[in-house]
Every structure is written in C-alpha cells, then in structure tokens.
C-alpha cells in the first residue's frame, strides 16, 4: 500500500510526510528546445494504469527527493530510490 | 411510458406489476453514425441531446460495466455555478439552468434540491477573495450573497465559530445551488436517450479503436467490432487509457477522490456547506445520511478505492468544522477515479483525428457539469463546432497559453 513509503534514509514512513510532485519519467528539455517539446514536458502525461515512476519529496523527514516505482492500480510500491542516485544511474 | 400522477395510480391499481424497464437492453448493430464510449452521466447526456436537440438518431452508448457504476454513482451530488473565471462561470451557469429545467425536460424526478451552497471564509484575505468571486458571478448574471458572521450564526448555529486557527468569519452563498440525486440523473438521461432511439449497450468494453488512413472507422469491443461515422470519448477516469488506443497524448492524470456517508439522522444540515479552512464539503441526503468529502488522495491512482490516511484527514477536517460530527458513525465510503487535468478545468474539443471527439478532464466538477457537458459535447459532435460557452475549454489552450486555472495551482493536478 502506498500509505507507507520506505525512505532509503529514514525508513518506513507514512505517506503524509511526503509531498508528491508527479511523473519522474519526464526529462526536462534543453532551454532552446521547441515549444512543442516544452508543452509536452509541462502538460502531457502518459498516465499509465500500472507501474509508474514518481517524485515524492520527504518534506517531513530528510527533505530528499525520492523516485518511487509504484503501481497506480494496486498501490503496491516496488522500489524507492534517492533522486540523486536515480539521476546518476539513468545518466541525467 | 410517460410518468404522471395518472400512471402512478394506474400502476398502483394493477399491483405495480406492469412498470416497463426504463431503457431497452440493446444489442450492438454493425454500424452507428455516432458511438459514445462511456455510459456515465456525460456520455448519456450527450447521447440524449444528440438525438433530441440535434437530430442525430443512429447513436450508441458503450458502457464497460452497468449504468451508474462509474463516477456518476460515485460523487457527493453537489450542483453549483459559483465559479470565478470567465471561461468557467458561463459554462457552469448554463449547466445550472439546465438543471433547473431537467425534471420537466426528462419527465423524471432527479430530486434537484436548491438548498444553497455556502463557502465559509476564515480570514480577511479569504473574505476578499470570496467578494471578488461573488462579483465575478454577478458580472455573469449569477446571484451571490456574502453572509456575515452574525447572520451565519443564526443560519447555521452548529459550526465551530471560535476555532483558534480557523475562526469562521462568514461565507459566500449561492442560493440556487444545491444537490441532485446522482443515480436518477443517469437513469433519467438513459431513459430519455432510449426513448429517442439511442442504443445503450452495457457490459461492452472497448478494447481497441480501428483507424483507416487517419480516420476512425469503428471500435473493437468485448461484443465484437462496431463501425461508426464519428467516435466520441466520455470515459472520465480512464480517458488516458482509451485515448492511448488512438495514440492521443493528453494533459490528464487519474486520481481518486473519496466520499463518505453516515448513518441517517433527523434533518439537521439545511445547506451544502464548504469549509474553506481546509477543503471539506457536507450536505444531508433526503434519506438522512450526511454526505461529505474533501480533497483527492494526492497520488495518481486507477483503484476505485481510497487510502485510510486520507479518510482520517477528511474526518479531522469535518470535526474541526462541526464538532458534533465526532459522535456520528460513518456507514460507508467510496472513491471515484477522476481525470485531473493540468489546469483543473475540463476539455471538450475535437482531437487531431477528424472524426474523434474528446470530453474529459472533469476533475472535481463532473457531476454538476453533466447537463451542460452533454449539451456542448452533442453540439460539437453534431455541428463539428464548439458551443459558445465551451470555447475556453479547448484542448489546445495549454499550448496557446490560455489555461483556465481556477485554483491558480499551475500544471500540478494533485493541487487543484
């Protein structure tokens, strides 16, 4: 259940400690990218029914941004990664 | 069969055994002029107005479950038009006017109850914002009243006026707003559409959209292939999934919104009351149960069930506003899956595919919008032209920089 999130730094915490920023699979375009690329980045979402990557910030804990791999139908959490580690591993 | 006092007496004398079903159990034909995906309030209303107002008779509504199994059966039944932005206010007021004539229009008791919606304010800044909203409503010809604290205390004595952090200072009242019986709205539109020849096909899930040289030619369903001239999507909650079948990229996230109902009490809450200190709204149903809800759960979800932590938060807000609520037992809760759009406002528009039409992104506003949404969507499908009151609700408004951001929260669906 997404009621509890296992923060890699703070352990198991209730979801109320987190602020949810949404889709983490988006890659920010370069400043000179086309209007269409920026429009897609700001407004368009894949919105899958199933596994998705999301940014959750642990605002009432370590304040780190985390990437949560979660199922939007079963609410199961598959993994929680520190945002910086996720960015390094994904070459961002 | 037309309902009347005479039909009630006649059926009573024959033991109430001769009532007819309200709509036919239709089986799909091989081709329709218009297919509407989604047999919720909006899909059924669109079908009704298409057949009645715009003369398009060969119409089918495809519903994957049974009528009333989606959001039209999962809401808090509130009807209002106290919006602020120019793109929203005329649209919701158009809807309010349709609500006021709906029972006569449909020959169906939708139990519209114009008991008044009052939004409470708790600070000077919030009062000023509500004055502004009230003025914006007056400018569109919609009556609004600012109720001061003393007057409010007489109207609604049981609120917690002296809460240290959120003292109630007054409220903005729209007297014409209120509630309607949600199931009856679906059934009434279904019956009306059926009487005008629309095929309502339940338990028929669309699995793919078939296209030839860029044009939609029909849909694959669990009841086989059905051809169509025009295809209309009204599948709120699952719009992204249906849109994906036609490779549409949409500014939508799906979120769950929970609602609750308590055991039945004697009449005690006369209005719909909205708590501005957090975001909580409550009314009393005609059966006596208190019906209430608050904000969405915060994360994207397709599960038609909520999160207990959010339920607890809703109860906290309710008890903060009405301390006496703490002694009432909650009977049941439910959650609806909604399209949260990127500016909190709906989308009624054509898509880049010529004969594919889109009705989505209703966020919290879906139920109160049902009649106007159906009417404007039918107008769009029949005439290929946007209805004047839905002009601000176009799909390309984000790209053009004309978002209708009522809450001022920016492109963050979980904040609307």
Short mmCIF file of C-alpha atoms in Angstrom, two decimals:
data_model
loop_
_atom_site.label_atom_id
_atom_site.label_comp_id
_atom_site.label_asym_id
_atom_site.label_seq_id
_atom_site.Cartn_x
_atom_site.Cartn_y
_atom_site.Cartn_z
CA UNK A 1 0.00 0.00 0.00
CA UNK A 2 1.07 3.49 -0.77
CA UNK A 3 0.16 4.51 2.79
CA UNK A 4 3.70 3.66 3.79
CA UNK A 5 6.85 4.62 1.92
CA UNK A 6 10.25 3.20 2.79
CA UNK A 7 12.56 6.19 2.59
CA UNK A 8 16.13 4.98 1.86
CA UNK A 9 17.39 7.40 4.52
CA UNK A 10 14.66 7.42 7.20
CA UNK A 11 12.99 4.00 6.95
CA UNK A 12 9.27 3.22 6.79
CA UNK A 13 7.20 6.43 6.99
CA UNK A 14 3.55 7.36 6.45
CA UNK A 15 2.76 8.98 3.11
CA UNK A 16 1.61 12.16 4.89
CA UNK A 17 5.30 13.02 5.41
CA UNK A 18 5.78 13.31 1.66
CA UNK A 19 4.91 15.88 -0.96
CA UNK A 20 4.14 14.30 -4.31
CA UNK A 21 5.43 16.07 -7.39
CA UNK A 22 4.22 13.59 -10.04
CA UNK A 23 5.78 11.87 -13.04
CA UNK A 24 9.53 11.21 -12.68
CA UNK A 25 9.96 9.65 -16.10
CA UNK A 26 9.90 13.03 -17.83
CA UNK A 27 13.21 14.50 -18.91
CA UNK A 28 13.50 18.28 -18.81
CA UNK A 29 14.17 19.65 -22.30
CA UNK A 30 17.14 21.93 -23.00
CA UNK A 31 16.21 25.65 -22.77
CA UNK A 32 16.39 26.01 -26.55
CA UNK A 33 14.06 23.06 -27.21
CA UNK A 34 10.94 23.61 -29.33
CA UNK A 35 7.66 24.91 -27.92
CA UNK A 36 6.16 21.50 -28.57
CA UNK A 37 8.83 19.74 -26.51
CA UNK A 38 8.23 22.15 -23.61
CA UNK A 39 4.46 21.79 -23.93
CA UNK A 40 4.77 18.00 -23.73
CA UNK A 41 7.10 18.24 -20.73
CA UNK A 42 4.89 20.65 -18.77
CA UNK A 43 1.39 19.40 -19.70
CA UNK A 44 1.28 15.94 -21.29
CA UNK A 45 1.32 12.80 -19.15
CA UNK A 46 1.44 9.09 -20.05
CA UNK A 47 -0.76 8.35 -17.01
CA UNK A 48 -0.36 4.55 -17.12
CA UNK A 49 -2.63 2.12 -15.31
CA UNK A 50 0.15 0.06 -13.78
CA UNK A 51 3.73 0.77 -12.80
CA UNK A 52 4.90 4.36 -12.88
CA UNK A 53 7.83 6.43 -11.60
CA UNK A 54 7.02 9.42 -9.40
CA UNK A 55 8.87 12.09 -7.47
CA UNK A 56 7.99 12.06 -3.77
CA UNK A 57 9.82 14.58 -1.57
CA UNK A 58 10.27 13.56 2.07
CA UNK A 59 9.37 17.03 3.36
CA UNK A 60 8.78 15.96 6.97
CA UNK A 61 11.97 13.88 7.09
CA UNK A 62 15.27 14.09 5.28
CA UNK A 63 13.82 16.52 2.67
CA UNK A 64 15.38 14.45 -0.13
CA UNK A 65 13.61 13.97 -3.44
CA UNK A 66 12.91 10.28 -3.99
CA UNK A 67 11.85 8.32 -7.04
CA UNK A 68 9.06 5.89 -6.17
CA UNK A 69 8.28 2.97 -8.51
CA UNK A 70 4.60 2.38 -7.78
CA UNK A 71 1.60 0.61 -9.30
CA UNK A 72 -1.28 3.02 -9.88
CA UNK A 73 -3.88 0.25 -9.78
CA UNK A 74 -2.75 -1.98 -6.88
CA UNK A 75 -0.96 0.85 -4.99
CA UNK A 76 1.99 -1.52 -4.49
CA UNK A 77 5.41 0.15 -4.12
CA UNK A 78 8.14 -1.74 -5.97
CA UNK A 79 11.13 0.40 -5.08
CA UNK A 80 12.17 3.74 -3.63
CA UNK A 81 15.40 5.34 -4.84
CA UNK A 82 17.11 8.56 -3.79
CA UNK A 83 16.62 11.14 -6.54
CA UNK A 84 20.32 11.82 -6.99
CA UNK A 85 21.12 8.09 -7.21
CA UNK A 86 18.29 7.65 -9.75
CA UNK A 87 19.60 10.54 -11.86
CA UNK A 88 23.17 9.13 -11.83
CA UNK A 89 22.01 5.64 -12.72
CA UNK A 90 19.88 6.98 -15.58
CA UNK A 91 22.56 9.30 -16.94
CA UNK A 92 20.64 12.53 -16.23
CA UNK B 1 -44.18 5.23 -20.78
CA UNK B 2 -44.62 8.81 -19.63
CA UNK B 3 -44.62 9.25 -15.87
CA UNK B 4 -47.53 11.17 -14.35
CA UNK B 5 -49.86 11.08 -11.38
CA UNK B 6 -52.21 9.09 -13.61
CA UNK B 7 -49.54 6.47 -14.46
CA UNK B 8 -48.75 6.05 -10.75
CA UNK B 9 -52.41 5.48 -9.86
CA UNK B 10 -52.90 3.16 -12.84
CA UNK B 11 -49.88 1.05 -11.93
CA UNK B 12 -50.83 1.02 -8.26
CA UNK B 13 -54.24 -0.42 -9.17
CA UNK B 14 -52.56 -3.20 -11.17
CA UNK B 15 -50.30 -4.07 -8.25
CA UNK B 16 -47.24 -2.24 -9.64
CA UNK B 17 -46.54 -5.29 -11.82
CA UNK B 18 -46.80 -3.53 -15.18
CA UNK B 19 -43.98 -0.98 -14.96
CA UNK B 20 -41.74 -1.27 -18.04
CA UNK B 21 -37.91 -1.19 -17.90
CA UNK B 22 -36.64 2.35 -18.33
CA UNK B 23 -34.41 1.51 -21.25
CA UNK B 24 -34.02 -1.40 -23.68
CA UNK B 25 -31.22 -3.94 -23.30
CA UNK B 26 -29.82 -3.12 -26.74
CA UNK B 27 -27.52 -5.39 -28.72
CA UNK B 28 -24.99 -3.64 -30.96
CA UNK B 29 -25.79 -3.03 -34.62
CA UNK B 30 -22.94 -3.30 -37.13
CA UNK B 31 -22.71 0.48 -37.70
CA UNK B 32 -23.72 3.71 -35.99
CA UNK B 33 -23.42 7.36 -37.04
CA UNK B 34 -22.04 8.18 -33.60
CA UNK B 35 -20.60 5.90 -30.93
CA UNK B 36 -20.05 7.36 -27.46
CA UNK B 37 -17.58 5.46 -25.27
CA UNK B 38 -18.68 5.75 -21.66
CA UNK B 39 -22.21 5.39 -20.29
CA UNK B 40 -21.78 7.80 -17.41
CA UNK B 41 -23.71 11.00 -16.91
CA UNK B 42 -21.81 12.88 -19.60
CA UNK B 43 -22.00 10.14 -22.23
CA UNK B 44 -25.71 9.57 -21.65
CA UNK B 45 -26.48 13.30 -21.61
CA UNK B 46 -24.54 13.77 -24.85
CA UNK B 47 -26.48 10.90 -26.45
CA UNK B 48 -29.79 12.36 -25.23
CA UNK B 49 -29.11 15.85 -26.62
CA UNK B 50 -27.65 14.44 -29.84
CA UNK B 51 -30.90 12.58 -30.52
CA UNK B 52 -33.31 15.18 -29.17
CA UNK B 53 -31.75 18.58 -29.96
CA UNK B 54 -29.53 17.83 -32.91
CA UNK B 55 -31.49 15.12 -34.71
CA UNK B 56 -28.72 12.50 -34.80
CA UNK B 57 -30.72 9.32 -34.26
CA UNK B 58 -28.35 6.46 -35.04
CA UNK B 59 -26.33 6.66 -31.81
CA UNK B 60 -24.88 4.04 -29.44
CA UNK B 61 -23.51 4.46 -25.93
CA UNK B 62 -21.00 1.76 -24.94
CA UNK B 63 -20.53 1.15 -21.21
CA UNK B 64 -17.98 -1.35 -19.91
CA UNK B 65 -19.92 -2.00 -16.68
CA UNK B 66 -23.53 -1.16 -15.85
CA UNK B 67 -25.06 2.32 -15.90
CA UNK B 68 -24.12 4.24 -12.79
CA UNK B 69 -21.07 2.10 -11.98
CA UNK B 70 -18.59 4.89 -12.65
CA UNK B 71 -18.28 8.44 -11.40
CA UNK B 72 -21.95 9.31 -11.82
CA UNK B 73 -22.60 6.89 -8.97
CA UNK B 74 -19.50 7.97 -7.02
CA UNK B 75 -19.81 11.62 -6.10
CA UNK B 76 -21.31 13.92 -3.47
CA UNK B 77 -24.21 15.08 -5.72
CA UNK B 78 -23.46 18.81 -5.44
CA UNK B 79 -24.74 21.17 -8.12
CA UNK B 80 -23.47 24.78 -8.25
CA UNK B 81 -22.17 27.50 -10.52
CA UNK B 82 -20.11 29.64 -8.12
CA UNK B 83 -17.02 29.73 -10.30
CA UNK B 84 -14.87 32.77 -10.94
CA UNK B 85 -13.02 32.60 -14.25
CA UNK B 86 -14.67 33.89 -17.43
CA UNK B 87 -14.19 30.54 -19.21
CA UNK B 88 -15.79 28.57 -16.37
CA UNK B 89 -18.62 30.70 -14.97
CA UNK B 90 -20.82 30.89 -18.11
CA UNK B 91 -20.39 27.16 -18.70
CA UNK B 92 -21.39 26.10 -15.18
CA UNK B 93 -24.24 28.63 -15.14
CA UNK B 94 -25.51 27.15 -18.41
CA UNK B 95 -25.39 23.81 -16.61
CA UNK B 96 -27.24 25.24 -13.58
CA UNK B 97 -30.04 26.50 -15.85
CA UNK B 98 -30.33 23.09 -17.49
CA UNK B 99 -30.50 21.50 -14.02
CA UNK B 100 -33.39 23.79 -13.13
CA UNK B 101 -35.42 22.52 -16.07
CA UNK B 102 -34.17 18.94 -16.07
CA UNK B 103 -37.08 17.20 -14.36
CA UNK B 104 -39.56 18.66 -16.82
CA UNK B 105 -37.18 18.03 -19.73
CA UNK B 106 -36.67 14.36 -18.87
CA UNK B 107 -40.06 13.67 -17.26
CA UNK B 108 -38.01 12.18 -14.45
CA UNK B 109 -37.60 13.08 -10.79
CA UNK B 110 -33.88 13.85 -10.40
CA UNK B 111 -34.65 15.28 -6.95
CA UNK B 112 -32.98 18.62 -7.62
CA UNK B 113 -32.87 20.42 -4.28
CA UNK B 114 -31.81 24.07 -4.45
CA UNK B 115 -30.88 24.26 -0.80
CA UNK B 116 -27.99 26.69 -1.26
CA UNK B 117 -24.24 26.18 -1.21
CA UNK B 118 -22.29 28.24 1.32
CA UNK B 119 -18.49 28.51 1.24
CA UNK B 120 -17.02 29.58 4.58
CA UNK B 121 -14.16 32.03 4.97
CA UNK B 122 -11.78 32.27 7.88
CA UNK B 123 -9.58 35.31 7.27
CA UNK B 124 -9.76 38.81 5.81
CA UNK B 125 -7.84 37.71 2.74
CA UNK B 126 -10.19 34.83 2.13
CA UNK B 127 -13.18 37.15 2.57
CA UNK B 128 -11.77 39.49 -0.06
CA UNK B 129 -11.21 36.55 -2.42
CA UNK B 130 -14.84 35.47 -1.96
CA UNK B 131 -16.10 39.03 -2.52
CA UNK B 132 -14.15 39.00 -5.75
CA UNK B 133 -15.63 35.66 -6.71
CA UNK B 134 -19.13 36.88 -5.86
CA UNK B 135 -18.59 39.97 -8.01
CA UNK B 136 -17.32 37.79 -10.86
CA UNK B 137 -20.52 35.76 -10.57
CA UNK B 138 -22.72 38.88 -10.58
CA UNK B 139 -20.94 40.07 -13.72
CA UNK B 140 -22.15 36.89 -15.43
CA UNK B 141 -25.66 37.46 -14.08
CA UNK B 142 -25.43 34.86 -11.29
CA UNK B 143 -26.67 35.83 -7.82
CA UNK B 144 -24.26 35.53 -4.89
CA UNK B 145 -24.52 36.78 -1.31
CA UNK B 146 -21.88 37.50 1.28
CA UNK B 147 -23.11 36.30 4.67
CA UNK B 148 -21.53 37.95 7.72
CA UNK B 149 -20.66 36.05 10.86
CA UNK B 150 -23.70 37.07 12.97
CA UNK B 151 -26.12 36.25 10.20
CA UNK B 152 -24.34 32.96 9.56
CA UNK B 153 -24.57 32.02 13.26
CA UNK B 154 -28.35 32.27 13.03
CA UNK B 155 -28.46 30.28 9.79
CA UNK B 156 -26.02 27.54 10.79
CA UNK B 157 -25.62 27.52 14.59
CA UNK B 158 -23.71 24.24 14.91
CA UNK B 159 -20.42 25.28 13.28
CA UNK B 160 -17.28 25.80 15.34
CA UNK B 161 -17.06 29.61 15.06
CA UNK B 162 -14.34 30.04 17.66
CA UNK B 163 -11.70 27.65 16.39
CA UNK B 164 -8.39 29.29 17.30
CA UNK B 165 -6.72 28.76 13.94
CA UNK B 166 -9.69 28.85 11.56
CA UNK B 167 -12.39 31.02 13.18
CA UNK B 168 -15.41 31.20 10.86
CA UNK B 169 -15.94 34.83 9.83
CA UNK B 170 -18.68 34.38 7.23
CA UNK B 171 -19.44 32.78 3.92
CA UNK B 172 -20.35 33.21 0.27
CA UNK B 173 -23.79 31.82 -0.53
CA UNK B 174 -25.28 30.78 -3.85
CA UNK B 175 -28.95 30.11 -3.07
CA UNK B 176 -29.80 28.43 -6.38
CA UNK B 177 -27.10 25.81 -5.91
CA UNK B 178 -27.78 22.54 -4.12
CA UNK B 179 -27.87 18.82 -4.79
CA UNK B 180 -29.45 16.34 -7.20
CA UNK B 181 -29.97 12.60 -6.98
CA UNK B 182 -26.97 11.25 -8.90
CA UNK B 183 -28.36 7.84 -9.92
CA UNK B 184 -31.61 9.41 -11.08
CA UNK B 185 -29.64 11.73 -13.34
CA UNK B 186 -28.01 8.75 -15.06
CA UNK B 187 -31.28 6.81 -15.27
CA UNK B 188 -33.26 9.83 -16.44
CA UNK B 189 -30.83 10.60 -19.26
CA UNK B 190 -30.63 6.90 -20.18
CA UNK B 191 -34.42 6.66 -20.37
CA UNK B 192 -34.62 9.90 -22.35
CA UNK B 193 -31.92 8.82 -24.80
CA UNK B 194 -33.53 5.40 -25.21
CA UNK B 195 -36.90 7.00 -26.00
CA UNK B 196 -35.20 8.92 -28.80
CA UNK B 197 -33.76 5.74 -30.28
CA UNK B 198 -30.27 5.64 -28.77
CA UNK B 199 -28.89 2.13 -28.18
CA UNK B 200 -27.44 1.84 -24.69
CA UNK B 201 -25.13 -1.17 -24.64
CA UNK B 202 -23.99 -2.18 -21.17
CA UNK B 203 -21.19 -4.63 -20.32
CA UNK B 204 -19.46 -3.76 -23.59
CA UNK B 205 -15.84 -2.73 -23.10
CA UNK B 206 -13.90 -1.07 -25.90
CA UNK B 207 -10.58 -2.84 -26.41
CA UNK B 208 -9.23 -1.05 -29.48
CA UNK B 209 -10.02 1.81 -31.84
CA UNK B 210 -9.77 0.90 -35.53
CA UNK B 211 -8.50 3.53 -37.94
CA UNK B 212 -8.05 3.63 -41.70
CA UNK B 213 -5.99 6.34 -43.42
CA UNK B 214 -6.15 8.51 -40.33
CA UNK B 215 -9.91 8.28 -39.81
CA UNK B 216 -11.67 6.27 -37.10
CA UNK B 217 -13.83 3.54 -38.66
CA UNK B 218 -15.02 1.74 -35.56
CA UNK B 219 -14.18 0.10 -32.25
CA UNK B 220 -13.26 -3.42 -31.23
CA UNK B 221 -15.28 -4.39 -28.18
CA UNK B 222 -15.97 -7.39 -25.98
CA UNK B 223 -19.14 -7.77 -28.09
CA UNK B 224 -17.25 -7.67 -31.41
CA UNK B 225 -16.44 -4.96 -33.93
CA UNK B 226 -18.83 -1.99 -34.22
CA UNK B 227 -18.41 0.51 -37.05
CA UNK B 228 -19.05 4.23 -36.64
CA UNK B 229 -19.03 7.53 -38.51
CA UNK B 230 -17.94 9.56 -35.51
CA UNK B 231 -16.43 8.39 -32.24
CA UNK B 232 -16.84 10.35 -29.00
CA UNK B 233 -14.86 9.68 -25.82
CA UNK B 234 -16.59 10.33 -22.50
CA UNK B 235 -14.67 7.85 -20.37
CA UNK B 236 -13.63 10.07 -17.48
CA UNK B 237 -11.17 8.39 -15.15
CA UNK B 238 -9.93 6.17 -17.95
CA UNK B 239 -9.55 8.81 -20.67
CA UNK B 240 -5.79 8.27 -20.92
CA UNK B 241 -6.27 4.54 -21.50
CA UNK B 242 -8.96 4.99 -24.13
CA UNK B 243 -7.06 7.88 -25.73
CA UNK B 244 -3.97 5.69 -25.96
CA UNK B 245 -5.93 3.36 -28.29
CA UNK B 246 -5.95 6.24 -30.78
CA UNK B 247 -2.42 7.39 -29.87
CA UNK B 248 -3.68 10.56 -28.21
CA UNK B 249 -1.32 12.30 -25.81
CA UNK B 250 -3.40 14.03 -23.16
CA UNK B 251 -2.85 16.55 -20.34
CA UNK B 252 -4.52 14.23 -17.83
CA UNK B 253 -3.64 12.36 -14.64
CA UNK B 254 -6.03 9.92 -12.94
CA UNK B 255 -6.62 10.48 -9.23
CA UNK B 256 -9.05 9.06 -6.67
CA UNK B 257 -11.46 11.20 -4.70
CA UNK B 258 -13.12 9.67 -1.67
CA UNK B 259 -16.55 10.37 -0.27
CA UNK B 260 -18.35 9.19 2.84
CA UNK B 261 -21.87 8.81 4.13
CA UNK B 262 -23.00 8.49 7.74
CA UNK B 263 -25.92 6.75 9.40
CA UNK B 264 -29.25 8.52 8.85
CA UNK B 265 -30.03 11.43 11.17
CA UNK B 266 -33.07 13.65 11.52
CA UNK B 267 -32.81 16.72 9.24
CA UNK B 268 -30.02 18.89 10.68
CA UNK B 269 -27.92 20.33 7.82
CA UNK B 270 -30.06 22.55 5.59
CA UNK B 271 -27.41 23.64 3.08
CA UNK B 272 -24.35 22.35 1.33
CA UNK B 273 -21.53 23.73 3.50
CA UNK B 274 -17.98 24.05 2.20
CA UNK B 275 -15.18 24.51 4.73
CA UNK B 276 -12.63 26.99 3.44
CA UNK B 277 -10.16 26.34 6.29
CA UNK B 278 -9.10 23.14 4.59
CA UNK B 279 -11.29 21.73 1.88
CA UNK B 280 -14.30 19.83 3.15
CA UNK B 281 -17.91 19.81 1.96
CA UNK B 282 -21.01 18.32 3.52
CA UNK B 283 -24.71 18.04 2.88
CA UNK B 284 -27.54 15.85 4.12
CA UNK B 285 -29.24 13.45 1.75
CA UNK B 286 -33.01 13.05 1.63
CA UNK B 287 -32.56 9.69 3.37
CA UNK B 288 -30.86 11.47 6.28
CA UNK B 289 -27.24 10.42 5.82
CA UNK B 290 -24.59 13.11 5.92
CA UNK B 291 -22.65 13.02 2.66
CA UNK B 292 -19.18 14.50 2.71
CA UNK B 293 -15.78 14.53 1.07
CA UNK B 294 -12.58 16.52 0.93
CA UNK B 295 -9.52 16.52 -1.25
CA UNK B 296 -8.07 13.88 -3.54
CA UNK B 297 -5.61 11.32 -2.18
CA UNK B 298 -2.61 13.11 -3.70
CA UNK B 299 -1.04 10.45 -5.92
CA UNK B 300 -2.17 9.09 -9.27
CA UNK B 301 -4.44 6.08 -8.94
CA UNK B 302 -6.82 3.95 -11.00
CA UNK B 303 -8.10 1.99 -7.99
CA UNK B 304 -11.71 2.77 -7.16
CA UNK B 305 -10.79 2.78 -3.50
CA UNK B 306 -9.12 5.31 -1.27
CA UNK B 307 -6.42 5.47 1.35
CA UNK B 308 -7.20 5.26 5.08
CA UNK B 309 -4.81 8.08 5.92
CA UNK B 310 -6.85 10.40 3.70
CA UNK B 311 -10.07 9.15 5.31
CA UNK B 312 -8.66 10.15 8.69
CA UNK B 313 -7.74 13.57 7.36
CA UNK B 314 -11.27 14.07 6.00
CA UNK B 315 -12.77 13.23 9.41
CA UNK B 316 -10.39 15.67 11.11
CA UNK B 317 -11.49 18.49 8.85
CA UNK B 318 -15.15 17.64 9.33
CA UNK B 319 -14.90 17.59 13.11
CA UNK B 320 -12.93 20.86 13.07
CA UNK B 321 -15.84 22.48 11.25
CA UNK B 322 -18.72 20.70 13.05
CA UNK B 323 -17.57 19.28 16.43
CA UNK B 324 -20.84 17.34 16.77
CA UNK B 325 -19.84 15.19 13.79
CA UNK B 326 -17.49 13.24 16.06
CA UNK B 327 -20.47 11.36 17.51
CA UNK B 328 -21.89 10.28 14.16
CA UNK B 329 -20.90 6.94 12.68
CA UNK B 330 -19.75 6.62 9.08
CA UNK B 331 -21.69 3.92 7.26
CA UNK B 332 -19.71 3.62 4.07
CA UNK B 333 -17.14 5.25 1.86
CA UNK B 334 -16.29 5.05 -1.80
CA UNK B 335 -13.79 6.52 -4.24
CA UNK B 336 -14.14 7.64 -7.83
CA UNK B 337 -11.32 7.80 -10.36
CA UNK B 338 -11.20 11.21 -11.99
CA UNK B 339 -9.34 12.83 -14.82
CA UNK B 340 -7.36 15.60 -13.18
CA UNK B 341 -6.42 17.95 -15.99
CA UNK B 342 -3.32 20.13 -15.88
CA UNK B 343 -5.25 23.32 -15.04
CA UNK B 344 -8.19 21.85 -13.12
CA UNK B 345 -10.67 22.63 -15.91
CA UNK B 346 -12.39 20.29 -18.36
CA UNK B 347 -11.74 19.65 -22.04
CA UNK B 348 -14.50 19.46 -24.68
CA UNK B 349 -12.94 19.50 -28.13
CA UNK B 350 -12.14 17.80 -31.38
CA UNK B 351 -8.90 15.82 -31.48
CA UNK B 352 -6.20 15.84 -34.17
CA UNK B 353 -8.16 12.90 -35.69
CA UNK B 354 -11.04 14.40 -37.68
CA UNK B 355 -13.94 12.22 -36.54
CA UNK B 356 -12.75 11.62 -32.97
CA UNK B 357 -14.19 13.86 -30.23
CA UNK B 358 -12.99 14.32 -26.68
CA UNK B 359 -14.79 15.07 -23.43
CA UNK B 360 -12.51 14.71 -20.41
CA UNK B 361 -10.62 16.37 -17.58
CA UNK B 362 -13.59 17.00 -15.28
CA UNK B 363 -11.55 16.95 -12.06
CA UNK B 364 -13.99 17.68 -9.20
CA UNK B 365 -16.55 19.33 -11.46
CA UNK B 366 -18.01 16.41 -13.36
CA UNK B 367 -21.38 15.87 -11.72
CA UNK B 368 -22.54 19.49 -11.63
CA UNK B 369 -21.48 19.85 -15.26
CA UNK B 370 -23.43 16.83 -16.53
CA UNK B 371 -26.23 18.63 -18.45
CA UNK B 372 -24.04 21.35 -19.99
CA UNK B 373 -21.25 18.90 -20.76
CA UNK B 374 -23.69 16.63 -22.57
CA UNK B 375 -25.28 19.53 -24.43
CA UNK B 376 -21.98 21.13 -25.51
CA UNK B 377 -20.48 17.76 -26.45
CA UNK B 378 -23.54 16.91 -28.55
CA UNK B 379 -23.30 20.36 -30.21
CA UNK B 380 -19.64 19.70 -31.02
CA UNK B 381 -20.28 16.22 -32.42
CA UNK B 382 -23.33 17.19 -34.47
CA UNK B 383 -22.11 20.52 -35.87
CA UNK B 384 -18.35 19.99 -35.73
CA UNK B 385 -18.25 23.36 -33.97
CA UNK B 386 -17.64 24.34 -30.36
CA UNK B 387 -20.64 25.57 -28.36
CA UNK B 388 -20.13 29.24 -27.34
CA UNK B 389 -19.99 28.55 -23.58
CA UNK B 390 -17.35 25.81 -24.03
CA UNK B 391 -14.95 27.91 -26.11
CA UNK B 392 -12.44 28.31 -23.30
CA UNK B 393 -12.36 24.54 -22.72
CA UNK B 394 -10.39 23.62 -25.86
CA UNK B 395 -7.64 21.01 -25.85
CA UNK B 396 -5.01 23.34 -27.33
CA UNK B 397 -5.42 26.00 -24.62
CA UNK B 398 -2.25 24.84 -22.86
CA UNK B 399 -0.12 25.27 -25.97
CA UNK B 400 -1.71 28.67 -26.67
CA UNK B 401 -1.19 29.87 -23.10
CA UNK B 402 -4.88 30.17 -22.15
CA UNK B 403 -5.13 27.68 -19.30
CA UNK B 404 -8.33 28.03 -17.20
CA UNK B 405 -6.65 27.69 -13.82
CA UNK B 406 -9.45 28.28 -11.29
CA UNK B 407 -7.28 27.29 -8.30
CA UNK B 408 -4.16 29.06 -9.53
CA UNK B 409 -2.10 25.94 -8.83
CA UNK B 410 -0.27 25.66 -12.16
CA UNK B 411 0.21 22.40 -14.05
CA UNK B 412 0.05 20.21 -10.92
CA UNK B 413 -3.11 18.11 -10.99
CA UNK B 414 -2.85 16.98 -7.36
CA UNK B 415 -3.09 20.60 -6.17
CA UNK B 416 -6.34 21.55 -7.92
#
